[in-house]
Short mmCIF file of C-alpha atoms and ligand atoms in Angstrom, two decimals:
data_model
loop_
_atom_site.label_atom_id
_atom_site.label_comp_id
_atom_site.label_asym_id
_atom_site.label_seq_id
_atom_site.Cartn_x
_atom_site.Cartn_y
_atom_site.Cartn_z
CA UNK R 1 154.23 26.56 93.74
CA UNK R 2 150.59 27.44 94.24
CA UNK R 3 149.54 30.18 96.58
CA UNK R 4 147.94 28.86 99.70
CA UNK R 5 144.35 30.09 99.94
CA UNK R 6 144.45 30.83 103.65
CA UNK R 7 147.56 33.03 103.40
CA UNK R 8 146.61 36.54 104.54
CA UNK R 9 146.17 39.08 101.77
CA UNK R 10 147.44 41.82 104.03
CA UNK R 11 151.17 42.36 104.09
CA UNK R 12 152.22 45.24 106.29
CA UNK R 13 155.86 44.90 107.39
CA UNK R 14 157.03 46.52 110.61
CA UNK R 15 159.65 48.26 108.47
CA UNK R 16 160.97 48.14 104.91
CA UNK R 17 163.32 50.33 102.85
CA UNK R 18 161.75 49.13 99.59
CA UNK R 19 158.98 51.69 99.17
CA UNK R 20 161.16 54.67 100.03
CA UNK R 21 163.75 53.57 97.48
CA UNK R 22 161.09 53.38 94.73
CA UNK R 23 160.00 56.92 95.57
CA UNK R 24 163.49 58.48 95.47
CA UNK R 25 165.35 56.06 93.20
CA UNK R 26 166.31 58.62 90.55
CA UNK R 27 167.78 61.04 93.13
CA UNK R 28 169.73 58.25 94.83
CA UNK R 29 171.12 56.93 91.56
CA UNK R 30 172.23 60.43 90.57
CA UNK R 31 174.03 60.81 93.90
CA UNK R 32 175.81 57.48 93.50
CA UNK R 33 176.80 58.31 89.90
CA UNK R 34 178.23 61.61 91.07
CA UNK R 35 180.55 59.81 93.51
CA UNK R 36 181.60 57.21 90.93
CA UNK R 37 182.42 59.97 88.44
CA UNK R 38 184.41 61.88 91.06
CA UNK R 39 186.80 59.00 91.72
CA UNK R 40 187.00 60.12 95.35
CA UNK R 41 185.59 57.80 97.99
CA UNK R 42 186.63 58.83 101.49
CA UNK R 43 186.85 62.28 103.12
CA UNK R 44 185.85 64.33 100.08
CA UNK R 45 183.35 66.93 98.91
CA UNK R 46 180.22 64.87 99.49
CA UNK R 47 181.06 64.37 103.14
CA UNK R 48 182.06 67.99 103.64
CA UNK R 49 178.83 69.21 102.04
CA UNK R 50 176.69 66.72 103.93
CA UNK R 51 178.34 67.82 107.19
CA UNK R 52 177.38 71.44 106.46
CA UNK R 53 173.83 70.50 105.47
CA UNK R 54 173.28 68.27 108.46
CA UNK R 55 174.77 70.77 110.92
CA UNK R 56 172.34 73.36 109.53
CA UNK R 57 169.45 70.89 109.88
CA UNK R 58 170.38 70.37 113.56
CA UNK R 59 170.80 74.08 114.21
CA UNK R 60 174.50 73.81 115.11
CA UNK R 61 177.78 74.94 113.55
CA UNK R 62 179.65 71.64 113.36
CA UNK R 63 179.05 68.11 112.09
CA UNK R 64 181.64 65.32 111.86
CA UNK R 65 180.71 62.21 109.86
CA UNK R 66 181.83 58.87 111.30
CA UNK R 67 181.43 55.16 110.54
CA UNK R 68 178.27 54.42 112.55
CA UNK R 69 176.17 55.56 115.50
CA UNK R 70 178.06 53.50 118.07
CA UNK R 71 181.34 55.10 117.03
CA UNK R 72 179.63 58.51 117.09
CA UNK R 73 178.82 58.07 120.81
CA UNK R 74 182.26 56.63 121.60
CA UNK R 75 184.18 59.36 119.78
CA UNK R 76 181.97 62.12 121.22
CA UNK R 77 182.78 60.87 124.73
CA UNK R 78 186.48 60.58 123.89
CA UNK R 79 186.49 64.14 122.50
CA UNK R 80 185.36 65.21 125.99
CA UNK R 81 188.35 63.36 127.44
CA UNK R 82 186.25 60.56 128.93
CA UNK R 83 187.98 57.19 129.30
CA UNK R 84 189.31 54.57 131.71
CA UNK R 85 188.38 55.18 135.34
CA UNK R 86 185.43 57.42 134.46
CA UNK R 87 181.73 56.68 134.84
CA UNK R 88 179.02 57.60 132.35
CA UNK R 89 175.31 57.52 133.16
CA UNK R 90 173.05 55.87 130.59
CA UNK R 91 169.42 54.69 130.67
CA UNK R 92 168.79 51.07 131.69
CA UNK R 93 166.44 50.73 128.71
CA UNK R 94 168.06 51.42 125.33
CA UNK R 95 169.80 49.65 122.46
CA UNK R 96 172.80 47.67 123.70
CA UNK R 97 174.96 49.88 121.42
CA UNK R 98 174.68 52.82 123.82
CA UNK R 99 176.41 50.76 126.51
CA UNK R 100 178.98 49.34 124.05
CA UNK R 101 180.00 52.84 123.00
CA UNK R 102 180.70 53.79 126.63
CA UNK R 103 182.73 50.64 127.34
CA UNK R 104 184.72 51.20 124.12
CA UNK R 105 186.10 54.42 125.66
CA UNK R 106 187.32 52.46 128.69
CA UNK R 107 184.74 54.16 130.93
CA UNK R 108 182.09 52.30 132.94
CA UNK R 109 178.39 52.72 132.06
CA UNK R 110 176.19 53.36 135.10
CA UNK R 111 172.55 52.45 134.62
CA UNK R 112 169.64 54.66 135.66
CA UNK R 113 165.98 53.72 135.24
CA UNK R 114 163.76 55.46 132.69
CA UNK R 115 160.54 57.39 133.25
CA UNK R 116 157.30 55.45 132.82
CA UNK R 117 155.78 58.32 130.81
CA UNK R 118 158.42 58.79 128.11
CA UNK R 119 160.68 55.71 128.39
CA UNK R 120 163.66 58.10 128.49
CA UNK R 121 166.24 58.72 131.23
CA UNK R 122 164.44 59.71 134.45
CA UNK R 123 166.08 62.91 135.72
CA UNK R 124 164.73 62.31 139.23
CA UNK R 125 166.94 59.22 139.54
CA UNK R 126 170.18 60.60 138.08
CA UNK R 127 171.52 62.36 141.20
CA UNK R 128 171.57 59.09 143.17
CA UNK R 129 173.87 57.53 140.55
CA UNK R 130 176.46 60.32 140.55
CA UNK R 131 179.82 59.55 142.20
CA UNK R 132 183.21 61.28 142.21
CA UNK R 133 184.07 59.32 139.04
CA UNK R 134 181.03 60.43 137.03
CA UNK R 135 182.08 62.43 133.94
CA UNK R 136 179.14 62.31 131.58
CA UNK R 137 175.50 61.52 130.84
CA UNK R 138 174.21 59.93 127.64
CA UNK R 139 170.46 60.55 127.42
CA UNK R 140 168.78 58.51 124.67
CA UNK R 141 165.86 60.00 122.72
CA UNK R 142 164.22 56.60 122.61
CA UNK R 143 161.72 55.77 119.85
CA UNK R 144 162.07 59.34 118.53
CA UNK R 145 160.99 61.10 121.74
CA UNK R 146 163.34 63.72 123.23
CA UNK R 147 164.51 63.00 126.77
CA UNK R 148 163.81 65.60 129.49
CA UNK R 149 166.82 67.70 128.48
CA UNK R 150 166.23 70.78 130.68
CA UNK R 151 166.32 68.69 133.84
CA UNK R 152 169.23 66.58 132.57
CA UNK R 153 171.28 69.62 131.55
CA UNK R 154 170.61 71.27 134.92
CA UNK R 155 171.98 68.22 136.77
CA UNK R 156 174.96 68.07 134.39
CA UNK R 157 175.74 71.72 134.98
CA UNK R 158 175.50 71.35 138.74
CA UNK R 159 177.99 68.45 138.73
CA UNK R 160 180.17 69.60 135.77
CA UNK R 161 179.28 66.61 133.59
CA UNK R 162 179.42 66.31 129.81
CA UNK R 163 176.15 65.58 128.00
CA UNK R 164 176.30 63.47 124.84
CA UNK R 165 172.84 62.92 123.35
CA UNK R 166 172.21 59.54 121.71
CA UNK R 167 170.13 60.74 118.76
CA UNK R 168 170.22 57.44 116.81
CA UNK R 169 166.40 57.28 116.82
CA UNK R 170 165.35 60.92 116.74
CA UNK R 171 166.64 62.85 113.69
CA UNK R 172 164.54 66.00 113.46
CA UNK R 173 162.83 65.77 116.85
CA UNK R 174 162.64 68.95 118.92
CA UNK R 175 162.42 69.80 122.61
CA UNK R 176 160.97 73.21 123.51
CA UNK R 177 161.45 74.10 119.84
CA UNK R 178 165.17 73.19 119.82
CA UNK R 179 166.44 70.36 117.59
CA UNK R 180 167.77 67.29 119.39
CA UNK R 181 171.54 66.98 118.99
CA UNK R 182 171.88 70.69 119.77
CA UNK R 183 170.72 70.36 123.39
CA UNK R 184 173.73 68.72 125.03
CA UNK R 185 177.46 69.31 124.45
CA UNK R 186 177.39 66.92 121.50
CA UNK R 187 174.77 64.87 119.65
CA UNK R 188 175.58 61.41 118.27
CA UNK R 189 173.56 60.21 115.26
CA UNK R 190 173.28 56.85 113.50
CA UNK R 191 172.37 56.52 109.82
CA UNK R 192 171.82 52.76 110.00
CA UNK R 193 169.33 51.88 107.23
CA UNK R 194 166.33 51.51 109.57
CA UNK R 195 166.75 54.92 111.23
CA UNK R 196 164.61 57.96 110.36
CA UNK R 197 167.47 59.17 108.15
CA UNK R 198 169.09 55.97 106.91
CA UNK R 199 172.04 55.34 104.62
CA UNK R 200 172.39 52.28 102.39
CA UNK R 201 175.02 50.87 104.70
CA UNK R 202 176.51 52.03 107.98
CA UNK R 203 176.96 55.67 108.86
CA UNK R 204 176.96 58.10 111.76
CA UNK R 205 177.76 61.69 112.73
CA UNK R 206 178.47 63.87 115.74
CA UNK R 207 177.08 67.40 115.86
CA UNK R 208 178.13 70.20 118.19
CA UNK R 209 178.37 73.96 118.53
CA UNK R 210 181.86 73.65 119.98
CA UNK R 211 184.60 74.00 117.31
CA UNK R 212 187.31 72.62 119.62
CA UNK R 213 185.37 69.42 120.20
CA UNK R 214 184.70 69.17 116.44
CA UNK R 215 188.40 69.58 115.67
CA UNK R 216 189.24 66.81 118.14
CA UNK R 217 186.61 64.57 116.54
CA UNK R 218 188.08 65.13 113.07
CA UNK R 219 191.44 63.91 114.37
CA UNK R 220 189.95 61.00 116.33
CA UNK R 221 187.91 59.60 113.41
CA UNK R 222 190.92 59.61 111.06
CA UNK R 223 193.46 57.49 112.89
CA UNK R 224 194.36 60.25 115.33
CA UNK R 225 196.25 61.99 112.56
CA UNK R 226 196.66 65.75 112.62
CA UNK R 227 198.83 67.93 110.36
CA UNK R 228 201.79 66.41 108.51
CA UNK R 229 200.82 62.79 109.13
CA UNK R 230 201.64 63.24 112.80
CA UNK R 231 199.55 60.84 114.81
CA UNK R 232 198.78 62.85 117.93
CA UNK R 233 196.38 60.49 119.72
CA UNK R 234 195.44 56.79 119.46
CA UNK R 235 192.33 57.54 117.45
CA UNK R 236 190.01 55.32 115.47
CA UNK R 237 189.43 54.64 111.82
CA UNK R 238 185.78 55.59 111.53
CA UNK R 239 184.58 57.77 108.67
CA UNK R 240 181.34 58.34 106.79
CA UNK R 241 182.27 57.47 103.20
CA UNK R 242 181.43 59.51 100.11
CA UNK R 243 178.78 57.13 98.76
CA UNK R 244 176.83 57.16 102.03
CA UNK R 245 177.25 60.92 102.40
CA UNK R 246 175.89 61.47 98.86
CA UNK R 247 172.94 59.15 99.53
CA UNK R 248 172.18 60.96 102.79
CA UNK R 249 172.31 64.29 100.96
CA UNK R 250 169.66 62.97 98.55
CA UNK R 251 167.45 61.91 101.46
CA UNK R 252 167.87 64.84 103.88
CA UNK R 253 165.53 67.24 102.01
CA UNK R 254 162.70 64.70 102.47
CA UNK R 255 163.18 64.20 106.20
CA UNK R 256 160.75 66.87 107.41
CA UNK R 257 157.90 65.46 105.32
CA UNK R 258 158.76 61.93 106.43
CA UNK R 259 158.65 62.97 110.11
CA UNK R 260 155.25 64.62 109.57
CA UNK R 261 153.92 61.41 108.03
CA UNK R 262 155.24 59.35 110.95
CA UNK R 263 153.39 61.68 113.31
CA UNK R 264 150.20 61.44 111.24
CA UNK R 265 150.35 57.63 111.36
CA UNK R 266 150.97 57.72 115.12
CA UNK R 267 147.94 60.01 115.61
CA UNK R 268 145.75 57.54 113.73
CA UNK R 269 147.03 54.62 115.79
CA UNK R 270 146.57 56.47 119.07
CA UNK R 271 143.03 57.51 118.12
CA UNK R 272 142.09 53.99 117.08
CA UNK R 273 143.46 52.43 120.28
CA UNK R 274 142.46 55.02 122.86
CA UNK R 275 139.45 53.06 124.12
CA UNK R 276 141.11 49.64 124.20
CA UNK R 277 141.56 48.07 127.61
CA UNK R 278 144.83 46.22 128.07
CA UNK R 279 146.79 48.41 125.64
CA UNK R 280 148.68 51.61 126.40
CA UNK R 281 149.58 53.98 123.60
CA UNK R 282 152.88 55.90 123.74
CA UNK R 283 152.73 59.17 125.67
CA UNK R 284 154.22 62.36 124.30
CA UNK R 285 156.01 64.46 126.88
CA UNK R 286 155.19 68.18 127.05
CA UNK R 287 156.77 70.51 124.49
CA UNK R 288 158.26 67.72 122.45
CA UNK R 289 158.10 67.06 118.72
CA UNK R 290 158.28 63.27 118.77
CA UNK R 291 159.38 61.79 115.41
CA UNK R 292 158.19 58.21 116.04
CA UNK R 293 161.17 56.21 114.92
CA UNK R 294 159.09 53.48 116.50
CA UNK R 295 155.48 53.37 117.62
CA UNK R 296 155.73 51.14 120.69
CA UNK R 297 152.54 50.23 122.49
CA UNK R 298 152.54 48.45 125.84
CA UNK R 299 150.46 45.41 126.64
CA UNK R 300 150.70 42.59 129.16
CA UNK R 301 149.56 40.30 126.32
CA UNK R 302 152.03 41.61 123.73
CA UNK R 303 153.33 38.15 122.69
CA UNK R 304 149.81 36.91 121.96
CA UNK R 305 149.02 40.18 120.17
CA UNK R 306 152.18 39.83 118.05
CA UNK R 307 151.23 36.27 117.02
CA UNK R 308 147.66 37.33 116.25
CA UNK R 309 148.90 40.16 114.02
CA UNK R 310 151.53 37.93 112.34
CA UNK R 311 148.77 35.49 111.37
CA UNK R 312 147.05 38.41 109.66
CA UNK R 313 150.13 39.55 107.75
CA UNK R 314 151.04 42.43 110.07
CA UNK R 315 154.65 42.64 111.18
CA UNK R 316 155.76 43.73 114.65
CA UNK R 317 159.01 43.70 116.61
CA UNK R 318 160.06 44.12 120.22
CA UNK R 319 162.43 47.01 120.95
CA UNK R 320 163.73 45.70 123.31
CA UNK R 321 162.97 42.35 124.96
CA UNK R 322 165.65 42.97 127.63
CA UNK R 323 166.74 45.87 129.78
CA UNK R 324 170.52 46.35 129.69
CA UNK R 325 171.08 44.64 133.06
CA UNK R 326 169.30 41.55 131.74
CA UNK R 327 171.76 41.01 128.87
CA UNK R 328 174.17 38.06 129.09
CA UNK R 329 177.03 40.21 127.80
CA UNK R 330 176.99 42.09 131.12
CA UNK R 331 177.08 39.45 133.87
CA UNK R 332 178.26 42.18 136.26
CA UNK R 333 174.83 43.83 136.00
CA UNK R 334 172.71 40.75 136.73
CA UNK R 335 172.77 41.67 140.41
CA UNK R 336 170.63 44.71 139.56
CA UNK R 337 167.59 42.50 138.88
CA UNK R 338 164.54 44.31 140.24
CA UNK R 339 166.33 47.66 140.62
CA UNK R 340 165.10 49.20 137.36
CA UNK R 341 161.39 48.35 137.51
CA UNK R 342 160.31 50.64 134.66
CA UNK R 343 162.95 49.25 132.29
CA UNK R 344 161.96 45.69 133.22
CA UNK R 345 158.27 46.47 132.74
CA UNK R 346 158.96 47.95 129.28
CA UNK R 347 161.02 44.88 128.29
CA UNK R 348 158.01 42.71 129.20
CA UNK R 349 155.32 44.79 127.51
CA UNK R 350 156.51 46.89 124.55
CA UNK R 351 155.60 46.01 120.98
CA UNK R 352 156.55 48.09 117.92
CA UNK R 353 153.77 48.30 115.34
CA UNK R 354 154.50 48.99 111.65
CA UNK R 355 156.02 52.46 111.36
CA UNK R 356 157.65 54.08 108.36
CA UNK R 357 156.52 57.08 106.31
CA UNK R 358 155.53 55.08 103.23
CA UNK R 359 152.75 53.16 105.01
CA UNK R 360 149.53 53.79 103.10
CA UNK R 361 146.25 54.73 104.78
CA UNK R 362 145.03 51.22 103.93
CA UNK R 363 148.03 49.74 105.72
CA UNK R 364 147.34 51.88 108.76
CA UNK R 365 143.68 50.84 108.77
CA UNK R 366 144.69 47.20 108.50
CA UNK R 367 146.94 47.58 111.57
CA UNK R 368 144.18 49.41 113.49
CA UNK R 369 141.64 46.69 112.62
CA UNK R 370 144.11 43.94 113.50
CA UNK R 371 144.88 45.37 116.92
CA UNK R 372 141.23 46.14 117.66
CA UNK R 373 140.30 42.64 116.49
CA UNK R 374 142.69 41.08 118.98
CA UNK R 375 141.27 42.98 121.95
CA UNK R 376 137.66 42.51 120.86
CA UNK R 377 138.16 38.77 120.37
CA UNK R 378 139.84 38.46 123.75
CA UNK R 379 137.05 40.41 125.43
CA UNK R 380 134.52 38.07 123.85
CA UNK R 381 136.53 35.18 125.21
CA UNK R 382 136.80 33.55 121.80
CA UNK R 383 140.58 33.64 121.79
CA UNK R 384 142.28 30.53 123.13
CA UNK R 385 144.10 31.62 126.24
CA UNK R 386 147.83 31.38 125.85
CA UNK R 387 148.82 32.12 129.42
C1 PLP Y 401 170.92 52.24 116.28
C2 PLP Y 401 171.28 52.73 117.62
C3 PLP Y 401 172.61 52.90 118.00
C4 PLP Y 401 173.77 52.42 117.18
O1 PLP Y 401 173.87 52.93 115.90
P1 PLP Y 401 174.72 52.12 114.82
O2 PLP Y 401 174.78 53.02 113.65
O3 PLP Y 401 173.98 50.85 114.53
O4 PLP Y 401 176.06 51.84 115.41
C5 PLP Y 401 172.87 53.48 119.23
N1 PLP Y 401 171.87 53.85 120.04
C6 PLP Y 401 170.57 53.68 119.72
C7 PLP Y 401 169.52 54.14 120.67
C8 PLP Y 401 170.24 53.10 118.50
O5 PLP Y 401 168.94 52.92 118.19
#
């Protein structure tokens, strides 16, 4: 096969694990070898040590490793006693997995719109959604930005509700100097490979400062089994295995530097795009350390922008093209069309640009030039109109 001459020379993926693996390959291989040599694969030393290290990282006393982030949310809610007949408030704009985790407990998710500034749960709208059946709130730190936790915790306290943070996208973010995951009653993390701290497979964890909740989680994740093989509750089988725990231990010491690099890249993007008309850069809420799991711009012409960038070898993705009430899996929510205007607006306009710590300065410049090129071309009217 011969290379086509008009193929773009630029190749900047929206995300890849490849470059990070090259950088830390020796450490990861040592971790894997350690597990193989130990002959112990589930619920062993690696998990126990990772749980201590990750709890410390989150500024809490307890961490319980589970199979994935969805299970982490589900089991955290179940540890609070939430289940059938209960209602749990979640944002209308998040990964579908947040809603799935709530339904897996038997409880009903209740959608609340997000704030236009931060794309996280809008505290001003929560009170209206509270009923006698409401038992919990699951704020999502979307794209790496902490939700407005002071306001959310105040409402939760007033109505005696549990707060389970969905921290799948925000490992290491802080809110008023406090690490996310430590702000609610429990924090549920995902270590899916694309996340800021990613395993090489599925993984998740729940963190908390409450030892009783942690003890319940340890029973729930392991078949509901307590002492003496007595199954005390219909639990789940959902554990973070030794290989993934060892790999996460190899990666955790790098996380702070990786978050800093994500923020540096986001600053460059925001600077480069600040003067562009027709594009909105992500806003950082006050007193937040945003860790930019994703750098999502908003544009009414995002589909045309995505195609333009793809032609130039720059990858993008849409997180997410639908608000939760627009998903076919939830026909019961279709009647809410028009009721969550911010979520619907985000679904129409967001576009995630390349974002991972191993992007080079040249990559970042290529993205900046690509995006600027699109808006300059369209201003000059040289772009064929797609609408
Ligand atoms: C990834 C993600 C989840 C689910 O995590 P898994 O490990 O894939 O189960 C939940 N919520 C949000 C916001 C996510 O981004």
